Coordinates of C-alpha atoms in Angstrom, one line a residue:
Chain I
M1246 CA -70.8 -35.1 70.2
S1247 CA -67.7 -33.1 69.3
N1248 CA -68.0 -29.5 68.4
K1249 CA -67.0 -30.1 64.9
T1250 CA -69.7 -32.7 64.2
K1251 CA -72.1 -30.5 66.0
N1252 CA -71.3 -27.7 63.6
D1253 CA -71.6 -30.0 60.6
A1254 CA -75.0 -31.2 61.7
S1255 CA -76.3 -27.8 62.2
E1256 CA -75.1 -26.6 58.8
L1257 CA -76.7 -29.6 57.3
I1258 CA -79.9 -28.8 59.0
A1259 CA -79.6 -25.0 58.1
G1260 CA -79.1 -26.0 54.4
K1261 CA -82.3 -28.2 54.5
I1262 CA -84.3 -25.4 56.1
A1263 CA -83.1 -22.9 53.5
K1264 CA -84.4 -25.1 50.8
L1265 CA -87.9 -25.3 52.2
P1266 CA -90.3 -23.0 50.5
Q1267 CA -91.1 -19.8 52.4
A1268 CA -94.4 -19.3 54.1
G1269 CA -95.5 -16.7 51.5
E1270 CA -94.8 -18.9 48.6
L1271 CA -96.5 -21.9 50.1
S1272 CA -99.7 -20.1 50.9
A1273 CA -100.8 -19.7 47.4
I1274 CA -101.0 -23.4 46.7
D1275 CA -101.0 -25.1 50.1
A1276 CA -102.9 -28.4 50.8
W1277 CA -106.0 -26.7 51.9
W1278 CA -106.6 -25.7 48.3
G1279 CA -107.1 -29.4 47.7
L1280 CA -110.2 -29.3 50.0
V1281 CA -111.5 -26.4 48.0
A1282 CA -111.1 -28.4 44.8
V1283 CA -112.8 -31.5 46.4
V1284 CA -115.9 -29.5 47.3
F1285 CA -115.9 -27.7 44.0
L1286 CA -115.6 -31.0 42.1
G1287 CA -118.4 -32.4 44.4
I1288 CA -120.8 -29.8 43.3
I1289 CA -119.8 -30.1 39.6
L1290 CA -120.3 -33.9 39.8
L1291 CA -123.8 -33.6 41.5
V1292 CA -124.9 -31.2 38.9
S1293 CA -123.6 -33.1 35.9
L1294 CA -124.6 -36.6 37.1
Y1295 CA -128.0 -35.6 38.5
P1296 CA -129.1 -32.5 36.7
D1297 CA -132.5 -33.1 38.2
P1298 CA -132.7 -31.9 40.9
Y1299 CA -129.2 -30.4 41.5
A1300 CA -128.9 -28.3 38.3
R1301 CA -132.3 -27.0 39.0
I1302 CA -131.4 -26.1 42.6
L1303 CA -128.2 -24.4 41.5
S1304 CA -130.0 -22.2 38.9
F1305 CA -132.8 -21.5 41.3
V1306 CA -130.5 -20.2 44.1
Q1307 CA -127.8 -18.5 42.0
D1308 CA -129.2 -15.1 42.6
G1309 CA -129.2 -15.9 46.3
V1310 CA -125.5 -16.6 46.1
I1311 CA -125.0 -13.2 44.7
V1312 CA -127.1 -11.6 47.5
T1313 CA -125.1 -13.4 50.1
I1314 CA -121.8 -12.3 48.6
L1315 CA -123.1 -8.7 48.2
V1316 CA -124.4 -8.6 51.9
T1317 CA -121.2 -10.1 53.2
I1318 CA -118.8 -7.9 51.4
S1319 CA -120.7 -4.6 52.0
T1320 CA -121.2 -5.6 55.7
F1321 CA -117.5 -6.4 56.0
L1322 CA -116.4 -3.1 54.6
L1323 CA -118.8 -1.2 56.9
T1324 CA -117.7 -3.3 59.8
M1325 CA -114.0 -2.5 59.2
V1326 CA -114.7 1.3 59.1
L1327 CA -117.0 1.3 62.1
G1328 CA -114.8 -1.2 64.0
L1329 CA -111.7 1.1 63.5
I1330 CA -113.6 4.2 64.8
C1331 CA -114.9 2.4 67.8
G1332 CA -111.7 0.6 68.4
L1333 CA -110.0 4.0 68.5
G1334 CA -112.7 5.1 70.9
R1335 CA -112.0 2.2 73.2
V1336 CA -108.3 3.3 73.6
S1337 CA -109.1 7.0 73.8
K1338 CA -108.2 9.0 76.8
N1339 CA -111.2 11.2 76.3
K1340 CA -113.7 9.9 78.9
F1341 CA -116.8 10.8 76.9
V1342 CA -115.6 9.0 73.7
Y1343 CA -114.4 6.1 75.8
G1344 CA -117.6 5.8 77.7
L1345 CA -119.8 6.0 74.6
T1346 CA -117.9 3.4 72.7
S1347 CA -117.7 1.1 75.7
V1348 CA -121.5 1.2 76.3
Y1349 CA -122.1 0.5 72.5
V1350 CA -119.7 -2.5 72.6
E1351 CA -121.3 -3.9 75.8
V1352 CA -124.9 -3.4 74.8
I1353 CA -124.5 -4.8 71.3
R1354 CA -122.5 -7.8 72.4
G1355 CA -125.2 -8.6 74.9
I1356 CA -128.0 -9.1 72.3
P1357 CA -128.2 -11.9 69.9
L1358 CA -127.6 -10.9 66.2
L1359 CA -131.0 -12.5 65.2
V1360 CA -132.8 -10.3 67.7
Q1361 CA -130.9 -7.2 66.5
L1362 CA -131.9 -8.0 62.9
L1363 CA -135.5 -8.2 63.9
V1364 CA -135.3 -5.0 65.7
W1365 CA -133.9 -3.2 62.6
Y1366 CA -136.3 -4.7 60.3
F1367 CA -139.6 -4.6 62.3
A1368 CA -139.2 -2.3 65.3
F1369 CA -137.1 0.4 63.8
P1370 CA -139.4 1.2 60.9
A1371 CA -142.4 1.1 63.3
I1372 CA -140.7 3.7 65.5
V1373 CA -140.1 5.9 62.4
V1374 CA -143.8 5.6 61.4
R1375 CA -144.9 6.5 65.0
I1376 CA -142.6 9.5 65.1
G1377 CA -143.9 10.5 61.7
A1378 CA -147.5 10.3 62.9
A1379 CA -146.7 12.3 66.0
L1380 CA -145.0 15.1 64.0
N1381 CA -147.4 14.7 61.1
F1382 CA -144.4 14.3 58.8
R1383 CA -145.4 12.4 55.6
P1384 CA -142.2 10.8 54.5
F1385 CA -141.7 9.2 58.0
Q1386 CA -145.4 8.1 58.1
Q1387 CA -144.9 6.2 54.8
Y1388 CA -141.5 4.8 55.7
L1389 CA -140.9 1.3 54.5
A1390 CA -137.8 -0.5 55.4
N1391 CA -135.5 -1.7 52.6
P1392 CA -134.7 -5.4 53.7
I1393 CA -131.1 -5.5 52.3
M1394 CA -130.3 -2.1 53.7
M1395 CA -131.6 -3.0 57.1
A1396 CA -129.8 -6.3 57.1
I1397 CA -126.5 -4.7 56.1
I1398 CA -126.9 -2.0 58.9
G1399 CA -127.9 -4.6 61.4
I1400 CA -125.1 -7.0 60.9
S1401 CA -122.5 -4.2 60.6
I1402 CA -123.5 -2.5 63.8
C1403 CA -123.3 -5.9 65.6
Y1404 CA -120.0 -7.1 64.1
A1405 CA -118.4 -3.6 64.5
A1406 CA -118.7 -4.0 68.2
Y1407 CA -116.7 -7.2 68.1
M1408 CA -114.3 -5.6 65.6
A1409 CA -113.8 -2.7 68.0
E1410 CA -112.5 -5.1 70.7
I1411 CA -110.3 -6.8 68.2
V1412 CA -108.8 -3.4 67.0
R1413 CA -108.3 -2.3 70.7
A1414 CA -106.6 -5.6 71.5
G1415 CA -104.3 -5.1 68.5
I1416 CA -103.4 -1.6 69.5
E1417 CA -102.8 -2.6 73.1
S1418 CA -100.6 -5.6 72.2
L1419 CA -97.9 -3.2 70.8
P1420 CA -95.1 -2.1 73.1
V1421 CA -95.6 1.4 74.5
G1422 CA -92.1 2.2 73.2
Q1423 CA -93.6 2.4 69.6
M1424 CA -95.8 5.3 70.5
E1425 CA -93.1 6.9 72.6
A1426 CA -90.6 6.7 69.7
A1427 CA -93.0 8.2 67.3
R1428 CA -94.0 11.0 69.7
S1429 CA -90.4 11.7 70.5
L1430 CA -89.8 12.3 66.7
G1431 CA -92.3 15.1 67.0
M1432 CA -95.3 13.2 65.5
T1433 CA -98.7 14.1 66.8
K1434 CA -100.7 11.4 68.3
A1435 CA -102.9 11.1 65.2
Q1436 CA -99.8 10.9 63.0
A1437 CA -98.3 8.2 65.2
M1438 CA -101.5 6.2 65.1
R1439 CA -101.8 6.4 61.4
T1440 CA -98.2 5.6 60.4
V1441 CA -96.8 3.5 63.3
I1442 CA -99.4 2.0 65.5
L1443 CA -102.3 1.0 63.3
P1444 CA -100.2 -0.5 60.5
Q1445 CA -98.7 -2.8 63.1
A1446 CA -101.9 -3.5 65.0
Y1447 CA -103.7 -4.6 61.8
R1448 CA -100.8 -7.0 61.0
T1449 CA -101.3 -8.5 64.4
I1450 CA -105.1 -8.9 64.1
M1451 CA -105.1 -10.0 60.5
P1452 CA -105.8 -13.7 61.4
T1453 CA -108.7 -12.6 63.6
I1454 CA -110.1 -10.4 60.9
G1455 CA -110.0 -13.4 58.5
N1456 CA -112.0 -15.5 61.0
E1457 CA -114.5 -12.6 61.4
F1458 CA -115.0 -12.5 57.7
I1459 CA -115.9 -16.2 57.6
S1460 CA -118.2 -15.9 60.6
L1461 CA -119.8 -12.9 58.9
L1462 CA -120.4 -15.0 55.7
K1463 CA -122.1 -17.7 57.7
D1464 CA -124.1 -15.3 59.9
S1465 CA -125.3 -13.5 56.8
S1466 CA -127.8 -16.5 56.5
L1467 CA -129.7 -14.9 59.4
V1468 CA -130.9 -12.2 57.0
S1469 CA -133.2 -14.7 55.4
V1470 CA -135.6 -14.2 58.2
V1471 CA -135.9 -10.4 57.4
A1472 CA -137.1 -10.9 53.9
V1473 CA -133.7 -10.8 52.1
A1474 CA -133.5 -13.4 49.3
D1475 CA -130.1 -14.7 50.2
L1476 CA -128.8 -18.2 49.6
T1477 CA -130.6 -19.6 52.6
R1478 CA -133.9 -18.0 51.9
R1479 CA -133.8 -19.1 48.2
G1480 CA -133.0 -22.7 49.5
R1481 CA -136.2 -22.5 51.7
E1482 CA -138.2 -21.3 48.8
F1483 CA -137.0 -24.1 46.5
M1484 CA -137.7 -26.7 49.2
S1485 CA -141.2 -25.5 49.9
T1486 CA -142.2 -25.8 46.2
T1487 CA -140.4 -29.1 45.5
F1488 CA -140.4 -31.0 48.9
M1489 CA -136.8 -32.1 48.4
P1490 CA -135.2 -31.2 51.7
I1491 CA -132.2 -33.6 51.5
E1492 CA -131.1 -32.4 48.0
T1493 CA -131.8 -28.8 48.7
W1494 CA -129.9 -28.5 51.9
L1495 CA -127.0 -30.6 50.7
M1496 CA -126.5 -28.2 47.8
I1497 CA -126.8 -25.1 50.0
A1498 CA -124.5 -26.5 52.6
L1499 CA -121.9 -27.3 49.8
L1500 CA -122.2 -23.8 48.4
Y1501 CA -121.6 -22.2 51.8
L1502 CA -118.7 -24.6 52.4
L1503 CA -117.1 -23.6 49.1
M1504 CA -117.4 -19.9 49.9
T1505 CA -116.0 -20.2 53.4
L1506 CA -113.1 -22.4 52.4
I1507 CA -112.2 -20.0 49.6
S1508 CA -112.4 -17.0 52.0
A1509 CA -110.2 -18.8 54.5
R1510 CA -107.5 -19.3 51.8
I1511 CA -107.7 -15.7 50.7
A1512 CA -107.4 -14.6 54.3
K1513 CA -104.3 -16.7 54.7
I1514 CA -102.7 -15.2 51.7
V1515 CA -103.4 -11.7 52.9
E1516 CA -102.0 -12.6 56.3
N1517 CA -98.8 -14.0 54.9
K1518 CA -98.4 -11.0 52.6
T1519 CA -98.6 -8.5 55.4
K1520 CA -96.5 -10.4 57.9
L1521 CA -93.5 -8.5 59.5
E1522 CA -90.3 -9.1 57.7
K1523 CA -87.9 -11.1 59.9
Chain S
M1372 CA -64.8 23.4 77.7
K1373 CA -67.2 24.1 74.9
T1374 CA -69.9 25.7 77.0
A1375 CA -71.7 28.9 76.2
N1376 CA -73.2 31.2 78.7
E1377 CA -76.8 30.4 78.2
P1378 CA -77.9 26.8 79.2
I1379 CA -79.9 25.0 76.5
I1380 CA -81.7 22.9 79.1
Q1381 CA -82.7 24.4 82.4
I1382 CA -84.1 21.8 84.9
R1383 CA -85.7 23.8 87.7
N1384 CA -86.5 22.1 91.0
V1385 CA -88.4 19.3 89.4
Y1386 CA -90.7 16.9 91.3
K1387 CA -92.5 13.9 90.0
Y1388 CA -94.7 11.5 91.8
F1389 CA -95.9 8.1 90.7
K1390 CA -99.4 6.9 91.4
N1391 CA -98.5 4.9 94.5
D1392 CA -97.0 8.1 96.0
I1393 CA -93.5 7.1 95.3
Q1394 CA -91.4 10.2 94.7
A1395 CA -89.5 9.6 91.5
L1396 CA -87.9 13.1 91.4
R1397 CA -87.5 15.2 94.5
G1398 CA -86.4 18.7 93.6
V1399 CA -83.9 18.1 90.8
S1400 CA -82.1 21.1 89.3
L1401 CA -79.6 20.9 86.6
D1402 CA -78.3 23.3 83.8
I1403 CA -77.0 21.8 80.6
F1404 CA -75.1 24.0 78.2
P1405 CA -74.9 23.8 74.3
G1406 CA -72.4 21.3 73.1
E1407 CA -72.1 19.7 76.5
V1408 CA -72.1 16.0 77.1
V1409 CA -73.7 15.1 80.5
M1410 CA -73.8 11.5 81.8
I1411 CA -76.3 10.6 84.4
I1412 CA -75.6 7.5 86.5
G1413 CA -77.2 6.0 89.6
P1414 CA -78.9 2.8 90.9
S1415 CA -82.1 1.6 89.3
G1416 CA -85.0 3.4 90.7
S1417 CA -82.9 6.5 91.3
G1418 CA -85.0 8.6 88.9
K1419 CA -82.4 9.0 86.2
S1420 CA -84.5 7.6 83.3
T1421 CA -87.5 9.5 84.6
L1422 CA -85.5 12.7 84.6
L1423 CA -84.3 12.1 81.1
R1424 CA -87.8 11.2 79.9
S1425 CA -89.2 14.4 81.5
I1426 CA -87.0 16.5 79.3
N1427 CA -89.1 15.6 76.2
R1428 CA -92.2 15.1 78.2
L1429 CA -92.5 11.3 77.9
E1430 CA -93.1 11.7 81.6
K1431 CA -95.1 14.7 82.9
I1432 CA -93.5 16.5 85.8
D1433 CA -95.7 17.4 88.8
D1434 CA -93.8 20.5 90.0
G1435 CA -91.0 22.7 88.8
D1436 CA -90.1 23.4 85.2
I1437 CA -87.9 22.2 82.5
I1438 CA -87.0 24.7 79.7
V1439 CA -85.5 23.4 76.5
D1440 CA -84.1 26.2 74.3
G1441 CA -86.8 28.6 75.5
L1442 CA -89.6 26.1 75.3
S1443 CA -91.2 24.8 78.5
V1444 CA -92.3 21.2 79.0
T1445 CA -95.2 22.4 81.1
H1446 CA -96.7 24.3 78.1
H1447 CA -98.8 21.9 76.2
E1448 CA -98.8 24.0 73.0
D1449 CA -94.9 23.8 72.8
I1450 CA -94.6 20.1 73.1
N1451 CA -94.3 19.1 69.4
A1452 CA -91.9 22.0 68.8
L1453 CA -89.9 21.0 71.8
R1454 CA -89.7 17.4 70.7
L1455 CA -88.4 18.4 67.3
E1456 CA -85.3 19.9 69.0
V1457 CA -84.8 16.8 71.2
G1458 CA -83.8 13.5 69.7
M1459 CA -84.3 10.4 71.8
V1460 CA -82.6 7.0 71.8
F1461 CA -84.2 4.2 73.8
Q1462 CA -82.8 1.1 75.6
Q1463 CA -85.1 -1.1 73.5
F1464 CA -84.4 0.8 70.2
N1465 CA -88.1 1.1 69.4
L1466 CA -87.6 0.9 65.6
F1467 CA -90.7 0.6 63.6
P1468 CA -90.7 -3.1 62.6
H1469 CA -93.1 -2.8 59.7
L1470 CA -90.9 -0.3 57.9
S1471 CA -87.5 -0.8 56.3
V1472 CA -84.4 0.8 57.8
L1473 CA -84.6 3.6 55.2
E1474 CA -88.3 4.2 55.8
N1475 CA -87.7 4.3 59.6
V1476 CA -85.3 7.2 59.0
V1477 CA -87.5 8.8 56.3
L1478 CA -91.0 8.7 57.9
A1479 CA -90.9 11.6 60.5
Q1480 CA -88.8 13.7 58.1
R1481 CA -91.7 13.4 55.6
I1482 CA -94.7 14.0 57.9
V1483 CA -93.2 16.2 60.6
R1484 CA -90.4 18.1 58.9
K1485 CA -92.5 18.1 55.6
R1486 CA -89.5 17.3 53.6
S1487 CA -89.8 16.0 50.0
A1488 CA -89.3 12.3 49.5
E1489 CA -86.0 12.9 47.6
E1490 CA -84.6 15.3 50.3
A1491 CA -85.6 12.9 53.1
E1492 CA -84.1 9.9 51.4
T1493 CA -80.8 11.6 50.6
K1494 CA -80.6 12.8 54.2
A1495 CA -81.5 9.4 55.6
L1496 CA -78.8 7.6 53.4
A1497 CA -76.1 10.0 54.4
L1498 CA -76.9 9.4 58.1
L1499 CA -77.1 5.6 57.7
D1500 CA -73.7 5.9 56.0
K1501 CA -72.4 7.9 58.9
V1502 CA -73.5 5.2 61.4
G1503 CA -72.3 2.4 59.2
I1504 CA -75.6 0.8 58.2
Y1505 CA -75.7 2.1 54.6
E1506 CA -75.8 -1.4 53.0
K1507 CA -78.7 -2.4 55.2
A1508 CA -81.0 0.5 54.1
S1509 CA -83.6 -1.9 52.5
A1510 CA -83.5 -4.4 55.4
Y1511 CA -86.1 -4.7 58.1
P1512 CA -85.3 -3.9 61.7
L1513 CA -85.9 -7.4 63.0
Q1514 CA -83.4 -8.7 60.5
L1515 CA -80.6 -6.6 62.1
S1516 CA -78.5 -7.2 65.2
G1517 CA -79.2 -5.2 68.3
G1518 CA -76.1 -2.9 67.7
Q1519 CA -77.3 -2.3 64.1
Q1520 CA -80.8 -1.5 65.3
Q1521 CA -79.5 1.0 67.9
R1522 CA -77.3 2.7 65.2
V1523 CA -80.4 3.0 62.9
A1524 CA -82.3 4.5 65.9
I1525 CA -79.6 7.1 66.3
A1526 CA -79.7 7.9 62.6
R1527 CA -83.5 8.2 62.8
A1528 CA -83.3 10.7 65.7
L1529 CA -80.5 12.7 64.0
A1530 CA -82.6 13.0 60.7
M1531 CA -84.8 15.5 62.5
D1532 CA -81.9 17.8 63.1
P1533 CA -82.2 17.9 66.9
K1534 CA -80.2 20.4 68.9
I1535 CA -80.1 17.9 71.8
M1536 CA -79.9 14.1 72.0
L1537 CA -81.1 12.1 74.9
F1538 CA -79.9 8.5 75.5
D1539 CA -81.8 6.3 77.8
E1540 CA -79.5 3.4 78.6
P1541 CA -78.6 2.9 74.9
T1542 CA -76.3 0.0 75.4
S1543 CA -78.0 -1.9 78.2
A1544 CA -79.9 -4.2 75.9
L1545 CA -76.9 -5.0 73.8
D1546 CA -74.6 -8.0 73.7
P1547 CA -71.1 -7.0 75.0
E1548 CA -69.5 -7.2 71.5
M1549 CA -72.1 -4.8 70.1
I1550 CA -71.7 -2.0 72.8
Q1551 CA -68.5 -0.7 71.1
E1552 CA -70.1 0.0 67.7
V1553 CA -72.8 2.1 69.3
L1554 CA -70.5 3.9 71.7
E1555 CA -68.2 4.8 68.7
V1556 CA -71.1 6.5 67.0
M1557 CA -71.9 8.4 70.2
V1558 CA -68.3 9.5 70.8
Q1559 CA -68.3 10.7 67.2
M1560 CA -71.5 12.8 67.8
A1561 CA -70.0 14.3 70.9
K1562 CA -66.9 15.3 69.1
E1563 CA -69.0 17.1 66.5
G1564 CA -70.4 19.2 69.2
M1565 CA -73.9 17.7 69.8
T1566 CA -75.5 18.4 73.2
M1567 CA -76.0 15.1 74.8
V1568 CA -77.6 13.7 77.9
V1569 CA -76.8 10.1 78.5
V1570 CA -78.1 7.7 81.1
S1571 CA -75.6 5.0 81.1
H1572 CA -72.9 3.3 83.2
E1573 CA -70.4 2.9 80.3
M1574 CA -67.0 4.0 81.8
G1575 CA -65.5 4.0 78.3
F1576 CA -67.9 6.6 77.2
A1577 CA -67.5 8.7 80.3
R1578 CA -63.7 8.7 79.8
S1579 CA -63.7 9.6 76.1
A1580 CA -66.7 11.9 75.7
A1581 CA -68.4 13.1 78.8
D1582 CA -67.9 16.7 80.0
R1583 CA -69.8 16.1 83.3
C1584 CA -71.1 13.3 85.2
V1585 CA -74.1 13.3 87.6
L1586 CA -75.0 10.7 90.2
M1587 CA -78.6 10.4 91.2
D1588 CA -80.1 8.5 94.1
S1589 CA -83.6 8.4 95.4
G1590 CA -84.9 11.1 93.1
R1591 CA -82.0 13.6 94.0
I1592 CA -78.7 14.6 92.5
V1593 CA -76.1 13.4 94.9
E1594 CA -72.9 14.6 93.2
E1595 CA -71.8 16.4 90.0
A1596 CA -68.3 16.3 88.7
P1597 CA -66.5 17.2 85.5
R1598 CA -65.3 14.5 83.0
D1599 CA -64.8 11.1 84.6
E1600 CA -63.7 12.6 87.9
L1601 CA -66.9 11.2 89.5
F1602 CA -65.6 7.7 88.6
T1603 CA -62.0 8.2 89.6
N1604 CA -62.3 10.6 92.5
P1605 CA -65.7 10.6 94.1
K1606 CA -66.3 13.0 97.0
E1607 CA -69.7 11.8 98.4
E1608 CA -69.8 8.5 100.4
R1609 CA -73.0 7.5 98.5
T1610 CA -71.1 7.8 95.2
K1611 CA -68.2 5.6 96.4
Q1612 CA -70.6 3.1 97.7
F1613 CA -72.5 2.9 94.3
L1614 CA -69.3 3.0 92.1
S1615 CA -67.8 0.1 94.2
K1616 CA -70.8 -2.0 93.0
I1617 CA -70.7 -1.2 89.3
L1618 CA -66.9 -1.0 88.6

């Protein structure tokens, strides 16, 4: 091919590429929203075509949906805060801080989340009561665990250990030159972290954070074993009174699917919005 | 030429060891005077970048002392004050890719120099104009060419009003046709009387702007000579040998 035709061809291609929508524009209405719509329509159809039992199930579990969303969002916020603190600990040069956060991460990641929840709900209050008895301290002796509170604390502490490692990886993925440039401008280490390192690290780990949110949403179903009336627990309650396992769990599964699909789309939009400008 | 009596940088018998016992610097002493432009050349691994990076403590020295305008790099409390007086330009530019060109130049002025947003922006735009990037103020670093990025990096360092500028191989990562635009900015700075320490092999810069050239090898200073004499009329055998390879 001669040089001229080569140039023409590449110009043609460049023109075509320029006309394609940008990633950011596309994200708001990409094909995956179709799947969200299909699942949503499926639920609507089931409820309107077979109000008995599907409308009954839906109205029975609706407060469970709210609990699941509440637990997921508050756990996520706590996880982000705790994960950031521990992630910074994992890159700290202070040996004590590094050691403490490392032990936390290793211990928590080595115990199943379900077991951790059982510890927080059953063992932790029992310990408090025993301490109360030993010290003869009334408020401790009469301590009763709040299920939602314990569930939120339990999942947050578990997920923050994973989040700490994600944050650490994000920080360590940046070239050392970024910190050096910031420091050579006279910034303190904290200023450099806040304005240069973390904003870039979080952009890098944004896809992983999105995945964590979805895992969190699904793992929130574990709280049903510690007396939290979330979507899963409400489903079990409905099934045990009506003996309709197929219909109940179809509805519950569809509701979870709808929530995770919507979360994935939102995560994608946030990811595209925060991408580095190139 | 434009040298005052008192050196602004005093490098006193500096030693630096790396972990595997390699001696990066072995008793380096050098005085640099206000307004002087000093070029450091030498083979890779000779310690020239290490020496430069020691001046603002990006590398910690193990023995000796470096005093910059009365502040010592070995005194931990002085370090941020010292770094304010010393601007640094890196081989890989190290612009902050999540910030626009303007924000790159504004950021440290705001949080370190505590300037108002208006003052910092005015200063940033004036400097971007000076290095010829004014129109790109709202672009992002990764949208710029290497030469443009390096000129932004120079503006970013100058915005802090440093008394000294350090250049660590500022043109080594650039395509040949972009080297000139960066060198022009540097020559301009030299003419305006900035004290500059430059690790580079750019003959053009040595000829038009350097007051003194220093050749380093194996962590030591081998030869020092005014202007581009080191390039044209080397005295030491090691210098001749090195120059025959790069020229």
